[in-house]
Amino acid sequence: MGISFFKTKKSGLRAAFLLLLTSLLCGNLLFAQEPAPNWRGRAIEKVSQSPIWRALLHSDGLSSAISDPEFVLSGRKFSAQNELIDTLNFLYDGNASHVCRFPARYVWLKTQLDLPDLSLSSCSDLNEFLAKAPSQQISLIFASESLAQPASMMGHSFLKLSGKTSDGREVSHAITFFTEAAGYNLPKLFIESTVLGKPGFFALSPFDEELNRYLKKEQRKVWFYGLDLDGATRQLIQYHLQELKQTKLVYLFQSYNCATLLRYVLALSGKLNPPGKFWVSPKNVVQDAMAAGLVDKMSVDSPNAWLVRVISEKMPSQTRDEITQAVLQGNVAQLNFDPNKDSDYLRYSLAQAYTDYRLTEQANNSFLVKTASTLAQLRLYPEKQLQIAATLNPANSPPDSQISISTLGTDQHQQYRFSFLPASHWLIDNNDTYTQETELQLMGLTAYVDQNQRLGVERLTLYKMQSYTPFSSLTGGVSSKLLIQWGSNPYQAPDASNAWVLSGAVGRTYRLSDDIDVFGLIGFGLGIAAPVNNLPVTSEVGAIIREIASMKTVVSYERRYDVLQQSIVRDQFQLEQVHYLTRNFTLFGRLRKSLSDPIRFTEWEVGLKRLF
């Protein structure tokens, strides 16, 4: 028994040793047969050059607009190909949760390369997002400028996801990217939003809340562009939105704003390339989507204040007053609308719009509530809908950036000028897509060469805004302007030293006809330039005339009184004339003249601008 036991034990040790040796050899052989994946080769290189892959990276192929190291895995060695290799290594490193970080990258790469399957079933945040915000339909939404908020002139674009949940409920959600712009420290806000970057917020919210904010609270038109996307693309977009939700985003006004991010997302359709322009505006996104054939249907919701103003301008003042008084007194049923008359449809539409407009201000007014109930019961024109002019469609808007060359002369000198405006437009530009005449200049630069071949900066416009909202007795309307600029001092002679200029004014504009607006403004100014500072009080009157043959005239006269008793340009007459040669080219001329002592001068300018 002892010998037998000893032999068995020895034999067991040998067997264990042989088993271990065999396992190691087999393991090495097995490893040799199935080496670690080598993510290189022509297929990898080709996939990395795809516009869809670049869109997933928010990249131009050389750098990414996102700096978050949890989004850009290749760090300082970033390239589209390096990021692809690092992504594959990250997905297939054995950690099952890594696919939850990049579900869009995974599902798209799976269609391009022969990759092992990974499960998304454990991605709780992704599955919750898919369940709560289904995307059977994705729409591009554009909120136009607000009559009361000149800073909104460029509009805002975002996405709407719509569909049915698992329990059959119809739901819609808004996906939007924004930053906080509160506060009155404009220089700080400017530096943060253009150089340092501000925290960007990527938000999912019920769509009705966003629609109510833009349409009723801010009185902005909301345009709906239904997107023609197949199921795979809608899924890819939704997965990518989940990736962005997990990413630390930095908002930069000129290079990574709401429109830039949205443009990358829409590039996942494969029908348009990632943004290549240095500047992308909300209107650019709409125009690019239309040009790429992504839009299959379009509609618009108009704010009540705008509807009231537009409809009331189309009818006699007596009729307008009769309707508005009936609305305020709860007697709208006595207006006797004829369902067969188009003119009565306009009367009915004015009553509806004015009721809704006043209810936003006086929600508990019993007369207004009674009027709203009466109109809801009448339902006289279910088949009719007010037609919004095609010119107001942001898809038809001129481009938001421009350059110009011009020659300028005075009694003393002559120079050639070059101007560059990255965003957005001048008052003399074609503003037919806006609901009023406006101007918005951001970071505009004008340089010159004088008759002595000297180069210089004429002005740097950090911010210039003008908004001429036609006044309505029913909805009101304030016109205003604001300027923050360094360069030529408008309160001194044309050859005076450069200065920092801050000016502002408020007033009213009246629309005399469809083609003529007249305005009056009262304001202040501040010119800071050693050794002379200026603090003038200003008054201005003028007119904006939209003429035949694609022309426009802006004429104004301004009087100034300096509180500091400095010698200044006491009056200024200005006439600007433009001719829109095409959508992208404009010929312009300007005459500026001071008629009073102590500073008299005449200045003229003629030039050509290109919008792009």
XYZ file of C-alpha atoms in Angstrom:
612
model
C 0.000 0.000 0.000
C 2.822 2.353 0.878
C 4.724 1.598 -2.275
C 1.589 1.845 -4.271
C 0.776 5.221 -2.655
C 4.289 6.557 -3.317
C 4.138 5.560 -6.963
C 0.779 7.200 -7.366
C 1.995 10.433 -5.808
C 5.102 10.532 -7.982
C 3.080 9.778 -11.034
C 0.677 12.604 -10.067
C 3.509 15.102 -9.790
C 4.796 14.131 -13.197
C 1.336 14.351 -14.651
C 0.795 17.788 -13.120
C 4.148 18.975 -14.464
C 3.363 17.651 -17.935
C -0.097 19.232 -17.764
C 1.379 22.612 -16.804
C 3.998 22.407 -19.548
C 1.408 21.417 -22.109
C -0.875 24.247 -21.015
C 1.880 26.790 -21.373
C 2.877 25.467 -24.765
C -0.708 25.266 -25.949
C -1.395 28.685 -24.539
C 1.583 30.097 -26.420
C 0.516 28.296 -29.551
C -3.015 29.575 -29.121
C -1.724 33.130 -28.596
C 0.373 32.805 -31.709
C -2.654 31.700 -33.646
C -4.868 34.583 -32.318
C -2.612 37.612 -31.856
C -3.840 40.944 -30.476
C -5.690 42.891 -33.195
C -3.501 45.056 -35.373
C -5.690 48.067 -36.239
C -3.686 49.212 -39.235
C -3.833 48.799 -42.968
C -5.650 50.192 -45.969
C -9.109 49.550 -44.557
C -8.356 51.558 -41.412
C -6.821 54.381 -43.438
C -9.820 54.520 -45.790
C -12.382 54.535 -42.978
C -10.493 57.287 -41.132
C -10.843 59.543 -44.193
C -14.640 59.237 -44.251
C -16.576 62.493 -43.699
C -18.871 60.596 -41.325
C -15.921 59.551 -39.156
C -14.685 63.143 -39.100
C -18.180 64.274 -38.122
C -18.224 61.791 -35.235
C -14.972 63.388 -34.036
C -16.164 66.978 -34.691
C -13.013 67.304 -36.725
C -11.631 68.692 -39.950
C -9.301 65.671 -40.077
C -6.381 67.513 -38.501
C -7.833 68.640 -35.157
C -11.015 68.244 -33.163
C -13.256 71.091 -32.025
C -13.631 69.205 -28.725
C -10.704 69.102 -26.283
C -12.145 66.781 -23.634
C -9.592 63.902 -23.243
C -12.458 61.503 -22.573
C -13.769 62.295 -26.062
C -10.456 62.712 -27.924
C -8.551 59.559 -26.966
C -5.442 60.257 -29.060
C -4.705 63.522 -27.249
C -1.824 65.561 -28.663
C -1.185 62.905 -31.308
C -4.636 63.500 -32.738
C -5.394 62.622 -36.312
C -8.472 60.983 -37.747
C -6.537 57.726 -38.186
C -4.899 57.773 -34.743
C -8.270 58.448 -33.142
C -9.761 55.515 -35.056
C -7.033 53.156 -33.838
C -7.314 54.382 -30.256
C -11.085 54.058 -30.386
C -10.870 50.433 -31.528
C -8.324 49.654 -28.807
C -10.606 51.306 -26.259
C -13.710 49.414 -27.417
C -12.004 46.013 -27.530
C -9.780 46.156 -24.434
C -12.037 43.721 -22.604
C -14.046 46.289 -20.607
C -17.682 45.769 -21.614
C -18.692 49.253 -20.420
C -16.427 51.073 -22.894
C -18.910 50.655 -25.734
C -21.361 52.728 -23.682
C -18.982 55.697 -23.991
C -18.921 55.570 -27.798
C -22.044 53.782 -29.049
C -22.180 55.851 -32.255
C -18.544 55.219 -33.118
C -19.067 51.509 -32.504
C -22.244 51.032 -34.583
C -20.809 53.026 -37.500
C -17.399 51.301 -37.446
C -19.215 47.950 -37.304
C -20.753 48.782 -40.712
C -17.348 49.681 -42.166
C -15.048 47.017 -40.694
C -15.307 43.323 -39.837
C -15.497 43.779 -36.071
C -16.578 41.457 -33.261
C -19.999 42.149 -31.781
C -20.316 44.206 -28.604
C -23.467 44.425 -26.506
C -25.212 47.733 -25.758
C -27.794 46.111 -23.495
C -25.916 47.093 -20.321
C -25.705 50.791 -21.324
C -28.411 52.007 -18.928
C -28.072 55.738 -19.705
C -28.230 55.122 -23.447
C -31.241 52.836 -23.203
C -33.041 55.298 -20.938
C -32.389 58.076 -23.475
C -33.690 55.916 -26.338
C -36.812 55.000 -24.356
C -37.666 58.520 -23.192
C -36.729 60.404 -26.386
C -37.601 58.207 -29.405
C -36.548 59.533 -32.802
C -38.933 58.197 -35.422
C -38.746 61.757 -36.807
C -35.919 64.287 -36.463
C -36.506 67.930 -37.381
C -34.207 70.926 -37.640
C -35.680 73.919 -35.784
C -34.775 77.566 -36.348
C -35.943 80.296 -33.960
C -35.677 83.656 -35.712
C -34.829 87.011 -34.184
C -36.988 88.556 -31.466
C -38.646 91.941 -31.941
C -37.720 92.787 -28.351
C -34.214 91.291 -28.218
C -31.757 92.757 -30.739
C -29.060 90.344 -29.490
C -31.126 87.489 -30.968
C -30.711 88.728 -34.557
C -28.732 85.687 -35.687
C -31.421 83.300 -34.459
C -30.913 79.901 -32.875
C -30.982 76.400 -34.342
C -31.547 73.081 -32.580
C -33.037 69.600 -33.080
C -36.453 68.128 -32.356
C -36.775 64.382 -31.710
C -40.299 62.964 -32.055
C -41.832 59.514 -31.774
C -43.844 57.030 -29.736
C -42.689 55.538 -26.468
C -43.109 51.826 -25.684
C -46.488 52.536 -24.091
C -47.748 54.349 -27.206
C -47.403 57.986 -26.050
C -46.435 60.642 -28.616
C -43.513 62.663 -27.255
C -41.201 65.372 -28.593
C -37.933 66.647 -27.160
C -35.589 69.517 -27.975
C -31.831 68.965 -28.152
C -29.935 72.232 -27.854
C -26.390 73.486 -27.210
C -25.833 76.838 -25.509
C -23.795 78.820 -23.009
C -24.703 81.315 -20.328
C -24.283 84.921 -21.445
C -25.582 86.739 -18.376
C -23.957 89.848 -16.900
C -23.026 93.327 -18.054
C -19.228 92.978 -18.198
C -19.084 93.039 -21.983
C -15.255 92.944 -22.346
C -15.084 89.900 -20.058
C -17.920 88.203 -21.911
C -16.235 88.941 -25.248
C -12.856 87.487 -24.185
C -14.441 84.394 -22.641
C -16.714 83.627 -25.580
C -14.101 84.195 -28.305
C -10.681 83.392 -26.771
C -10.871 81.508 -23.468
C -14.073 79.614 -24.138
C -17.159 79.307 -21.948
C -18.725 76.133 -20.561
C -21.094 74.660 -23.122
C -24.333 73.014 -22.014
C -25.940 70.211 -23.962
C -29.576 69.970 -22.920
C -32.549 67.662 -23.507
C -35.922 69.222 -22.683
C -39.609 68.779 -23.595
C -40.086 70.429 -26.965
C -43.285 72.222 -25.951
C -41.339 74.105 -23.283
C -38.816 75.366 -25.842
C -41.556 76.219 -28.336
C -43.478 78.177 -25.697
C -40.360 80.113 -24.708
C -39.445 81.153 -28.234
C -42.938 81.610 -29.662
C -44.807 83.214 -26.761
C -42.324 84.589 -24.230
C -39.749 85.894 -26.724
C -42.149 86.390 -29.670
C -39.879 84.725 -32.249
C -40.879 82.884 -35.396
C -40.145 79.160 -35.188
C -39.396 77.343 -38.441
C -39.709 73.556 -38.693
C -37.653 71.586 -41.232
C -38.496 67.873 -41.277
C -35.372 65.870 -42.152
C -35.371 62.995 -44.639
C -33.291 60.449 -42.698
C -33.440 56.656 -42.746
C -33.661 54.600 -39.553
C -29.947 53.816 -39.386
C -29.017 57.495 -39.642
C -31.550 58.521 -37.004
C -30.116 55.857 -34.706
C -26.552 57.012 -35.392
C -27.508 60.607 -34.590
C -29.228 59.622 -31.365
C -26.268 57.475 -30.268
C -23.925 60.379 -31.022
C -26.071 62.743 -28.972
C -25.544 60.362 -26.066
C -21.786 60.600 -26.652
C -21.959 64.391 -26.528
C -24.047 64.255 -23.376
C -21.071 62.597 -21.646
C -18.557 65.122 -23.004
C -17.199 68.329 -21.492
C -17.929 70.907 -24.194
C -16.417 74.382 -24.558
C -18.442 77.092 -26.316
C -16.526 79.474 -28.600
C -18.669 82.002 -30.397
C -16.705 82.088 -33.635
C -15.645 78.434 -33.922
C -17.842 76.131 -31.835
C -21.317 77.501 -31.252
C -24.799 75.948 -31.406
C -24.703 75.972 -35.207
C -21.228 74.409 -35.443
C -22.165 71.472 -33.221
C -25.438 70.964 -35.060
C -23.668 71.037 -38.415
C -21.391 68.176 -37.290
C -24.430 66.185 -36.149
C -26.223 66.620 -39.490
C -23.049 65.596 -41.334
C -23.657 62.097 -39.938
C -26.271 61.768 -42.688
C -23.448 61.440 -45.216
C -25.183 64.007 -47.435
C -23.021 66.966 -46.415
C -19.466 67.307 -45.203
C -18.460 68.508 -41.725
C -18.237 72.305 -41.527
C -15.283 73.726 -43.397
C -16.061 77.429 -42.916
C -14.347 79.360 -40.157
C -17.784 80.584 -39.090
C -21.087 78.707 -39.063
C -24.294 80.571 -38.224
C -27.736 79.121 -37.386
C -28.982 80.197 -40.814
C -26.035 78.444 -42.479
C -27.216 75.159 -40.968
C -30.684 75.623 -42.471
C -29.269 76.605 -45.851
C -26.810 73.702 -45.928
C -29.523 71.203 -44.995
C -31.790 72.534 -47.737
C -29.000 72.474 -50.341
C -28.077 68.886 -49.420
C -31.660 67.682 -49.902
C -32.071 66.748 -46.235
C -35.342 68.670 -45.814
C -38.542 66.967 -46.985
C -41.146 69.277 -45.404
C -41.306 72.732 -43.881
C -43.692 74.779 -41.722
C -43.597 77.862 -39.485
C -45.273 79.059 -36.295
C -45.507 82.850 -36.040
C -45.564 84.894 -32.805
C -48.781 86.674 -32.011
C -47.226 90.139 -31.701
C -45.865 89.878 -35.241
C -49.187 88.536 -36.585
C -51.095 91.378 -34.943
C -48.817 93.992 -36.487
C -48.780 92.451 -39.973
C -52.518 91.709 -40.177
C -53.593 95.069 -38.726
C -51.510 96.857 -41.377
C -53.662 95.198 -44.052
C -57.004 96.625 -42.894
C -58.597 100.048 -42.250
C -57.938 101.525 -38.802
C -61.683 101.566 -38.052
C -61.942 97.805 -38.650
C -58.810 97.163 -36.597
C -60.123 99.211 -33.664
C -63.513 97.480 -33.798
C -61.902 94.049 -33.553
C -59.436 94.910 -30.785
C -62.116 96.547 -28.651
C -64.367 93.501 -29.063
C -61.496 91.279 -27.940
C -60.807 93.364 -24.825
C -64.517 93.540 -23.896
C -65.306 89.879 -24.511
C -67.781 90.710 -27.317
C -66.007 89.006 -30.191
C -69.126 86.945 -31.026
C -70.824 90.158 -32.202
C -68.283 90.715 -34.986
C -70.305 88.473 -37.371
C -67.515 86.676 -39.243
C -68.589 85.356 -42.631
C -66.842 81.970 -43.201
C -67.021 82.507 -46.986
C -65.116 85.810 -47.079
C -61.327 86.035 -47.147
C -61.517 89.531 -45.653
C -63.402 88.132 -42.690
C -60.776 85.423 -42.313
C -58.216 88.208 -41.783
C -60.551 89.834 -39.224
C -60.919 86.494 -37.462
C -57.131 85.923 -37.550
C -56.501 89.356 -36.025
C -58.985 88.622 -33.237
C -57.283 85.283 -32.549
C -53.734 86.670 -32.601
C -54.591 89.728 -30.500
C -56.381 87.581 -27.930
C -53.423 85.221 -27.594
C -50.986 88.142 -27.449
C -52.868 89.885 -24.632
C -53.332 86.632 -22.729
C -49.550 86.253 -22.474
C -49.573 89.514 -20.486
C -52.910 89.178 -18.667
C -53.577 85.468 -18.288
C -56.286 86.009 -15.644
C -58.281 88.631 -17.557
C -61.870 87.303 -17.575
C -62.829 89.155 -20.778
C -59.835 87.748 -22.645
C -60.564 84.235 -21.379
C -64.157 84.616 -22.592
C -62.946 85.798 -26.003
C -60.531 82.873 -26.319
C -63.323 80.421 -25.468
C -65.658 81.992 -28.037
C -63.068 81.863 -30.818
C -62.271 78.237 -29.989
C -65.964 77.350 -30.312
C -66.456 79.167 -33.630
C -63.856 77.191 -35.621
C -64.881 79.053 -38.754
C -61.844 78.525 -40.983
C -60.368 75.040 -40.375
C -58.988 74.784 -43.936
C -57.327 78.202 -44.117
C -53.825 79.170 -43.052
C -51.990 82.476 -43.236
C -49.175 82.359 -45.787
C -45.801 83.650 -44.626
C -43.762 85.427 -47.292
C -41.049 83.175 -48.749
C -38.521 85.984 -48.292
C -38.751 85.527 -44.507
C -37.575 81.916 -44.759
C -34.038 81.790 -43.276
C -33.135 79.367 -46.062
C -33.371 82.351 -48.440
C -31.250 84.670 -46.308
C -28.033 86.171 -47.743
C -24.768 84.777 -46.329
C -23.687 85.914 -42.855
C -20.083 86.929 -43.614
C -18.701 89.541 -45.996
C -15.647 91.357 -47.317
C -15.557 94.646 -49.182
C -13.142 96.950 -50.975
C -13.761 100.654 -51.424
C -12.182 103.987 -52.167
C -12.780 106.921 -49.818
C -12.035 110.594 -50.175
C -12.349 113.842 -48.190
C -11.287 117.432 -48.688
C -7.895 116.484 -47.228
C -6.994 112.973 -48.338
C -7.935 109.789 -50.143
C -7.524 106.135 -49.147
C -8.424 102.607 -50.143
C -10.229 100.445 -47.623
C -10.611 96.736 -47.012
C -13.350 95.557 -44.633
C -13.990 92.113 -43.210
C -17.115 91.217 -41.239
C -17.262 87.627 -39.951
C -20.799 88.151 -38.639
C -23.355 89.207 -39.566
C -24.819 92.099 -41.673
C -25.078 95.875 -42.162
C -28.176 98.038 -42.151
C -27.673 98.679 -45.872
C -27.727 94.938 -46.614
C -30.798 93.116 -47.870
C -32.837 92.532 -44.691
C -35.921 90.993 -46.293
C -35.530 87.823 -44.211
C -35.817 89.850 -40.993
C -39.111 91.142 -39.618
C -37.617 94.649 -39.359
C -34.583 96.571 -40.559
C -31.546 95.542 -38.516
C -27.771 95.607 -38.335
C -25.450 93.333 -36.364
C -21.659 93.588 -36.607
C -19.420 91.341 -34.525
C -15.631 91.692 -34.653
C -15.658 93.687 -37.888
C -12.308 95.020 -39.093
C -11.603 97.837 -41.559
C -8.031 98.563 -42.745
C -6.777 101.182 -45.188
C -3.955 102.281 -47.448
C -3.680 106.081 -47.826
C -2.237 108.177 -50.650
C 1.206 107.956 -49.028
C 1.116 104.113 -49.111
C 0.772 103.919 -45.336
C -1.180 101.024 -43.829
C -3.473 101.405 -40.859
C -6.556 100.192 -39.018
C -9.562 102.413 -39.588
C -11.740 100.688 -36.991
C -12.309 97.476 -35.071
C -15.986 96.983 -34.319
C -16.445 94.685 -31.352
C -20.219 95.026 -31.355
C -22.633 97.141 -33.343
C -26.386 96.686 -33.276
C -29.247 98.612 -34.836
C -32.891 97.521 -34.716
C -35.722 99.546 -36.250
C -38.914 97.822 -35.103
C -42.001 99.529 -36.612
C -44.197 100.890 -33.821
C -47.713 99.504 -33.472
C -50.481 100.990 -31.336
C -51.490 97.411 -30.448
C -48.109 95.843 -29.610
C -45.758 98.811 -29.213
C -42.182 98.563 -30.474
C -38.872 100.192 -29.506
C -36.024 100.972 -31.881
C -32.469 101.020 -30.572
C -28.778 101.050 -31.453
C -25.538 100.296 -29.614
C -21.889 100.590 -30.665
C -18.622 99.413 -29.056
C -15.696 100.243 -31.339
C -12.038 101.256 -31.491
C -10.776 103.429 -34.315
C -11.895 106.612 -36.035
C -13.696 108.974 -33.659
C -17.097 109.950 -35.125
C -17.242 113.016 -32.876
C -14.046 114.517 -34.311
C -12.735 115.355 -37.770
C -12.038 112.401 -40.116
C -8.252 112.752 -39.573
C -8.458 112.854 -35.748
C -6.687 110.362 -33.464
C -8.227 106.942 -32.974
C -10.468 106.464 -29.946
C -12.573 104.016 -28.025
C -16.207 104.775 -28.817
C -19.302 103.718 -26.917
C -22.698 104.984 -28.040
C -26.337 104.060 -27.743
C -29.788 105.399 -28.556
C -33.482 104.501 -28.316
C -36.542 105.740 -30.145
C -39.341 104.801 -32.484
C -39.771 103.744 -36.087
C -42.952 104.198 -38.127
C -43.722 102.250 -41.283
C -45.296 104.714 -43.713
C -45.720 102.046 -46.397
C -44.388 98.600 -47.270
C -41.240 100.269 -48.609
C -40.601 103.255 -46.325
C -39.663 103.415 -42.625
C -38.950 106.677 -40.799
C -37.285 106.819 -37.390
C -36.259 109.137 -34.572
C -33.692 108.327 -31.854
C -32.268 110.033 -28.754
C -29.030 108.789 -27.221
C -25.560 109.411 -25.887
C -21.968 108.839 -26.884
C -18.538 108.491 -25.330
C -15.278 109.020 -27.172
C -12.087 108.253 -25.228
C -8.861 109.530 -26.827
C -6.070 111.493 -25.139
C -5.957 114.396 -24.725
C -9.614 115.014 -25.667
C -12.611 113.002 -24.460
C -16.127 113.520 -25.771
C -19.466 112.945 -24.033
C -22.172 114.019 -26.486
C -25.937 113.816 -26.224
C -27.418 112.965 -29.634
C -30.687 113.232 -31.513
C -31.221 111.617 -34.917
C -33.937 111.359 -37.548
C -33.865 109.342 -40.736
C -35.551 107.096 -43.267
C -34.981 103.657 -44.777
C -36.336 103.255 -48.301
C -36.561 99.901 -50.075
C -36.616 100.707 -53.770
C -37.256 99.000 -57.084
C -34.473 97.369 -59.084
C -32.924 95.790 -55.958
C -31.854 99.094 -54.409
C -32.041 100.602 -50.944
C -31.427 104.043 -49.448
C -30.657 104.947 -45.831
C -30.595 108.659 -45.030
C -30.113 110.279 -41.602
C -29.370 113.579 -39.878
C -27.856 113.704 -36.367
C -27.337 116.643 -33.976
C -24.849 116.471 -31.095
C -24.197 118.461 -27.912
C -21.058 117.695 -25.879
C -21.589 117.689 -22.102
C -17.844 118.277 -21.574
C -17.978 121.391 -23.769
C -15.402 119.957 -26.172
C -15.137 120.907 -29.822
C -16.985 118.196 -31.771
C -18.779 117.481 -35.041
C -22.064 119.146 -34.094
C -24.129 117.774 -36.931
C -23.822 114.979 -39.457
C -25.776 114.247 -42.603
C -25.334 110.791 -44.097
C -26.699 109.192 -47.242
C -26.090 105.536 -48.151
C -27.187 103.935 -51.400
C -26.810 100.260 -52.344
C -27.629 98.101 -55.328
C -27.850 94.325 -54.850
C -26.174 93.004 -57.981
C -26.730 89.371 -56.952
C -27.346 87.473 -53.726
C -23.600 87.582 -53.052
C -22.467 90.924 -54.513
C -23.478 94.458 -53.543
C -22.420 97.828 -54.938
C -22.545 100.611 -52.334
C -21.916 104.331 -51.972
C -21.886 106.665 -48.980
C -21.821 110.433 -48.467
C -21.133 111.914 -45.017
C -21.127 115.653 -44.415
C -20.782 118.063 -41.485
C -22.387 121.461 -42.092
C -21.637 123.391 -38.877
C -18.617 125.008 -37.247
C -16.157 124.304 -35.777
C -15.637 121.129 -37.844
C -16.794 121.034 -41.439
C -16.021 118.245 -43.884
C -17.362 116.189 -46.756
C -16.532 112.497 -47.070
C -17.546 110.048 -49.798
C -16.997 106.325 -50.309
C -17.748 103.893 -53.155
C -17.148 100.163 -52.995
C -18.072 96.576 -53.747
C -18.808 93.866 -51.201
C -18.974 90.097 -51.464
C -21.093 88.029 -49.091
C -20.053 84.443 -48.341
